[in-house]
Amino acid sequence: MNNTWTTRAETRADIPAIREINRAAFGRDEEADLVDALRADASAWIDGLSLVSADEDGRVVGHALLTRCHIGDVPALCLAPCAVLPELQGTGAGSAAARAALEAAGERGERHVVVLGHPTYYPRFGFTRASAHGIRLSVDVPDEALMALALDAAHPLPGGTVRYAAPFGI
């Protein structure tokens, strides 16, 4: 099994594969529809921050998306969704895409990222409990599921309520 993944920004040709990865990973259309809606939202979408991981044959098998959100009034990024084809989950394909996305964001001068997800998965990338930084949502979620990351130590995480892009419906 290949445990070395090639990562790159999505291209137009990747869109059908990204849709299928999200549908397969989550077993429903909602996350795939969310990616499509975010791609169409000029206030949320940032070219170059939708990253894919591909196997040795170039087949796209994983996806990680960063879009614009705000923590209070401070611009930040939201990491969601992250997905891998079910048969390749646990192989590092998702981690490769997520790391590449976070690296690309840092290279662009982005400073903060939030994620609502599995509390045992995202700490491997440096995410910590958002509530420890005064970051919260306007809806109830398990405290350990909302996490945040400062991409630049010189700019600590701001406190405040996360405002997601409209397609999230939060």
Coordinates of C-alpha atoms in Angstrom, one line a residue:
M1 CA 0.0 0.0 0.0
N2 CA 1.3 3.4 -1.0
N3 CA 1.9 5.6 2.1
T4 CA 3.6 8.4 0.1
W5 CA 1.1 10.8 -1.3
T6 CA 1.5 13.6 -3.8
T7 CA -0.4 16.7 -2.8
R8 CA -1.4 19.7 -4.9
A9 CA -4.0 22.4 -5.3
E10 CA -7.2 21.2 -7.0
T11 CA -7.7 21.8 -10.7
R12 CA -11.0 22.0 -12.6
A13 CA -10.4 18.4 -13.7
D14 CA -10.4 17.3 -10.1
I15 CA -13.9 18.5 -9.3
P16 CA -15.8 15.3 -10.1
A17 CA -13.2 13.2 -8.1
I18 CA -13.5 15.6 -5.1
R19 CA -17.2 15.3 -5.2
E20 CA -17.1 11.5 -5.2
I21 CA -14.5 11.4 -2.5
N22 CA -16.7 13.5 -0.2
R23 CA -19.8 11.5 -1.1
A24 CA -18.0 8.2 -0.4
A25 CA -16.3 9.3 2.8
F26 CA -19.4 10.6 4.4
G27 CA -21.9 8.3 2.8
R28 CA -24.2 11.1 1.8
D29 CA -24.3 14.2 -0.5
E30 CA -24.3 17.0 2.1
E31 CA -20.5 17.5 2.3
A32 CA -20.1 17.2 -1.5
D33 CA -22.8 19.8 -2.0
L34 CA -21.1 22.0 0.6
V35 CA -17.8 21.9 -1.3
D36 CA -19.7 22.9 -4.5
A37 CA -21.5 25.7 -2.7
L38 CA -18.3 27.0 -1.2
R39 CA -16.5 26.8 -4.5
A40 CA -19.3 29.1 -5.9
D41 CA -19.1 31.6 -2.9
A42 CA -16.6 34.3 -3.8
S43 CA -16.5 35.5 -0.2
A44 CA -15.5 32.0 1.1
W45 CA -13.4 30.4 -1.7
I46 CA -9.7 31.0 -1.9
D47 CA -7.9 29.7 -4.9
G48 CA -5.1 27.3 -4.0
L49 CA -6.5 26.3 -0.6
S50 CA -8.5 23.2 -1.9
L51 CA -5.8 20.5 -1.8
V52 CA -5.9 17.0 -3.0
S53 CA -3.8 13.9 -2.3
A54 CA -3.1 11.5 -5.2
D55 CA -1.7 8.0 -5.3
E56 CA 1.3 6.9 -7.3
D57 CA -0.9 6.7 -10.5
G58 CA -2.1 10.2 -10.1
R59 CA -5.6 9.2 -8.9
V60 CA -7.1 11.7 -6.5
V61 CA -8.0 9.9 -3.3
G62 CA -8.1 12.6 -0.6
H63 CA -9.2 16.2 -0.2
A64 CA -8.9 19.0 2.4
L65 CA -10.6 22.4 2.0
L66 CA -9.8 25.7 3.7
T67 CA -12.3 28.6 3.2
R68 CA -12.7 32.0 4.7
C69 CA -14.4 32.5 8.0
H70 CA -13.9 35.0 10.8
I71 CA -13.2 34.7 14.5
G72 CA -15.1 37.8 15.7
D73 CA -13.9 40.4 13.2
V74 CA -10.6 38.7 12.5
P75 CA -10.2 36.9 9.2
A76 CA -9.5 33.2 9.6
L77 CA -9.9 29.9 7.8
C78 CA -12.2 27.0 8.3
L79 CA -10.8 23.5 7.6
A80 CA -13.8 21.5 6.3
P81 CA -14.4 19.1 4.9
C82 CA -11.5 16.7 4.9
A83 CA -12.2 13.4 3.2
V84 CA -10.5 10.3 1.9
L85 CA -11.9 7.4 -0.2
P86 CA -13.2 4.9 2.4
E87 CA -10.8 2.1 1.3
L88 CA -7.8 4.4 1.8
Q89 CA -8.8 5.9 5.2
G90 CA -6.0 5.4 7.7
T91 CA -3.2 5.4 5.1
G92 CA -2.2 9.0 5.6
A93 CA -3.8 10.3 2.4
G94 CA -6.1 12.6 4.5
S95 CA -3.3 13.8 6.7
A96 CA -1.2 14.6 3.6
A97 CA -3.9 16.8 2.1
A98 CA -4.6 18.5 5.4
R99 CA -0.9 19.3 6.0
A100 CA -0.5 20.6 2.5
A101 CA -3.6 22.8 2.9
L102 CA -2.3 24.2 6.2
E103 CA 1.2 24.8 4.7
A104 CA -0.3 26.5 1.7
A105 CA -2.3 28.8 4.0
G106 CA 0.7 29.7 6.0
E107 CA 2.7 30.5 2.9
R108 CA -0.1 32.9 1.9
G109 CA 0.1 34.7 5.1
E110 CA -3.0 33.3 6.7
R111 CA -2.8 33.2 10.5
H112 CA -5.7 31.3 12.0
V113 CA -7.6 28.1 11.3
V114 CA -10.6 26.6 13.0
V115 CA -12.0 23.1 12.6
L116 CA -15.1 21.3 13.9
G117 CA -14.2 17.7 13.9
H118 CA -12.9 14.6 15.6
P119 CA -11.0 15.6 18.7
T120 CA -8.6 12.7 18.4
Y121 CA -7.7 13.4 14.7
Y122 CA -6.9 17.1 14.4
P123 CA -4.5 17.6 17.3
R124 CA -1.9 15.8 15.1
F125 CA -1.8 19.1 13.0
G126 CA -1.4 21.3 16.1
F127 CA -5.1 22.1 16.7
T128 CA -6.1 22.6 20.3
R129 CA -9.5 23.1 22.0
A130 CA -10.8 26.5 20.8
S131 CA -12.6 27.3 24.1
A132 CA -9.1 27.6 25.7
H133 CA -8.6 30.7 23.5
G134 CA -12.1 32.1 24.0
I135 CA -13.3 30.9 20.6
R136 CA -16.9 29.6 20.3
L137 CA -19.7 29.0 17.9
S138 CA -23.2 30.4 17.9
V139 CA -24.6 26.9 18.1
D140 CA -24.0 24.2 20.7
V141 CA -21.3 21.6 19.8
P142 CA -19.2 19.4 22.0
D143 CA -16.4 21.6 23.5
E144 CA -13.7 19.1 22.4
A145 CA -14.9 19.1 18.8
L146 CA -14.2 22.8 18.1
M147 CA -10.5 23.3 17.7
A148 CA -8.2 26.1 16.5
L149 CA -4.7 26.6 15.3
A150 CA -2.4 29.6 15.0
L151 CA -0.3 29.3 11.8
D152 CA 2.0 32.0 12.9
A153 CA 3.2 32.0 16.5
A154 CA 3.7 35.8 16.3
H155 CA -0.1 36.2 15.9
P156 CA -1.9 34.3 18.7
L157 CA -5.5 33.1 18.2
P158 CA -8.1 35.8 18.8
G159 CA -11.1 35.2 20.9
G160 CA -14.7 35.5 19.6
T161 CA -17.5 33.8 17.9
V162 CA -16.7 32.0 14.6
R163 CA -18.7 33.2 11.6
Y164 CA -18.6 30.6 8.9
A165 CA -19.3 31.2 5.2
A166 CA -23.0 31.2 4.4
P167 CA -23.0 27.7 2.8
F168 CA -22.3 26.2 6.2
G169 CA -25.6 27.4 7.5
I170 CA -24.1 28.3 10.9

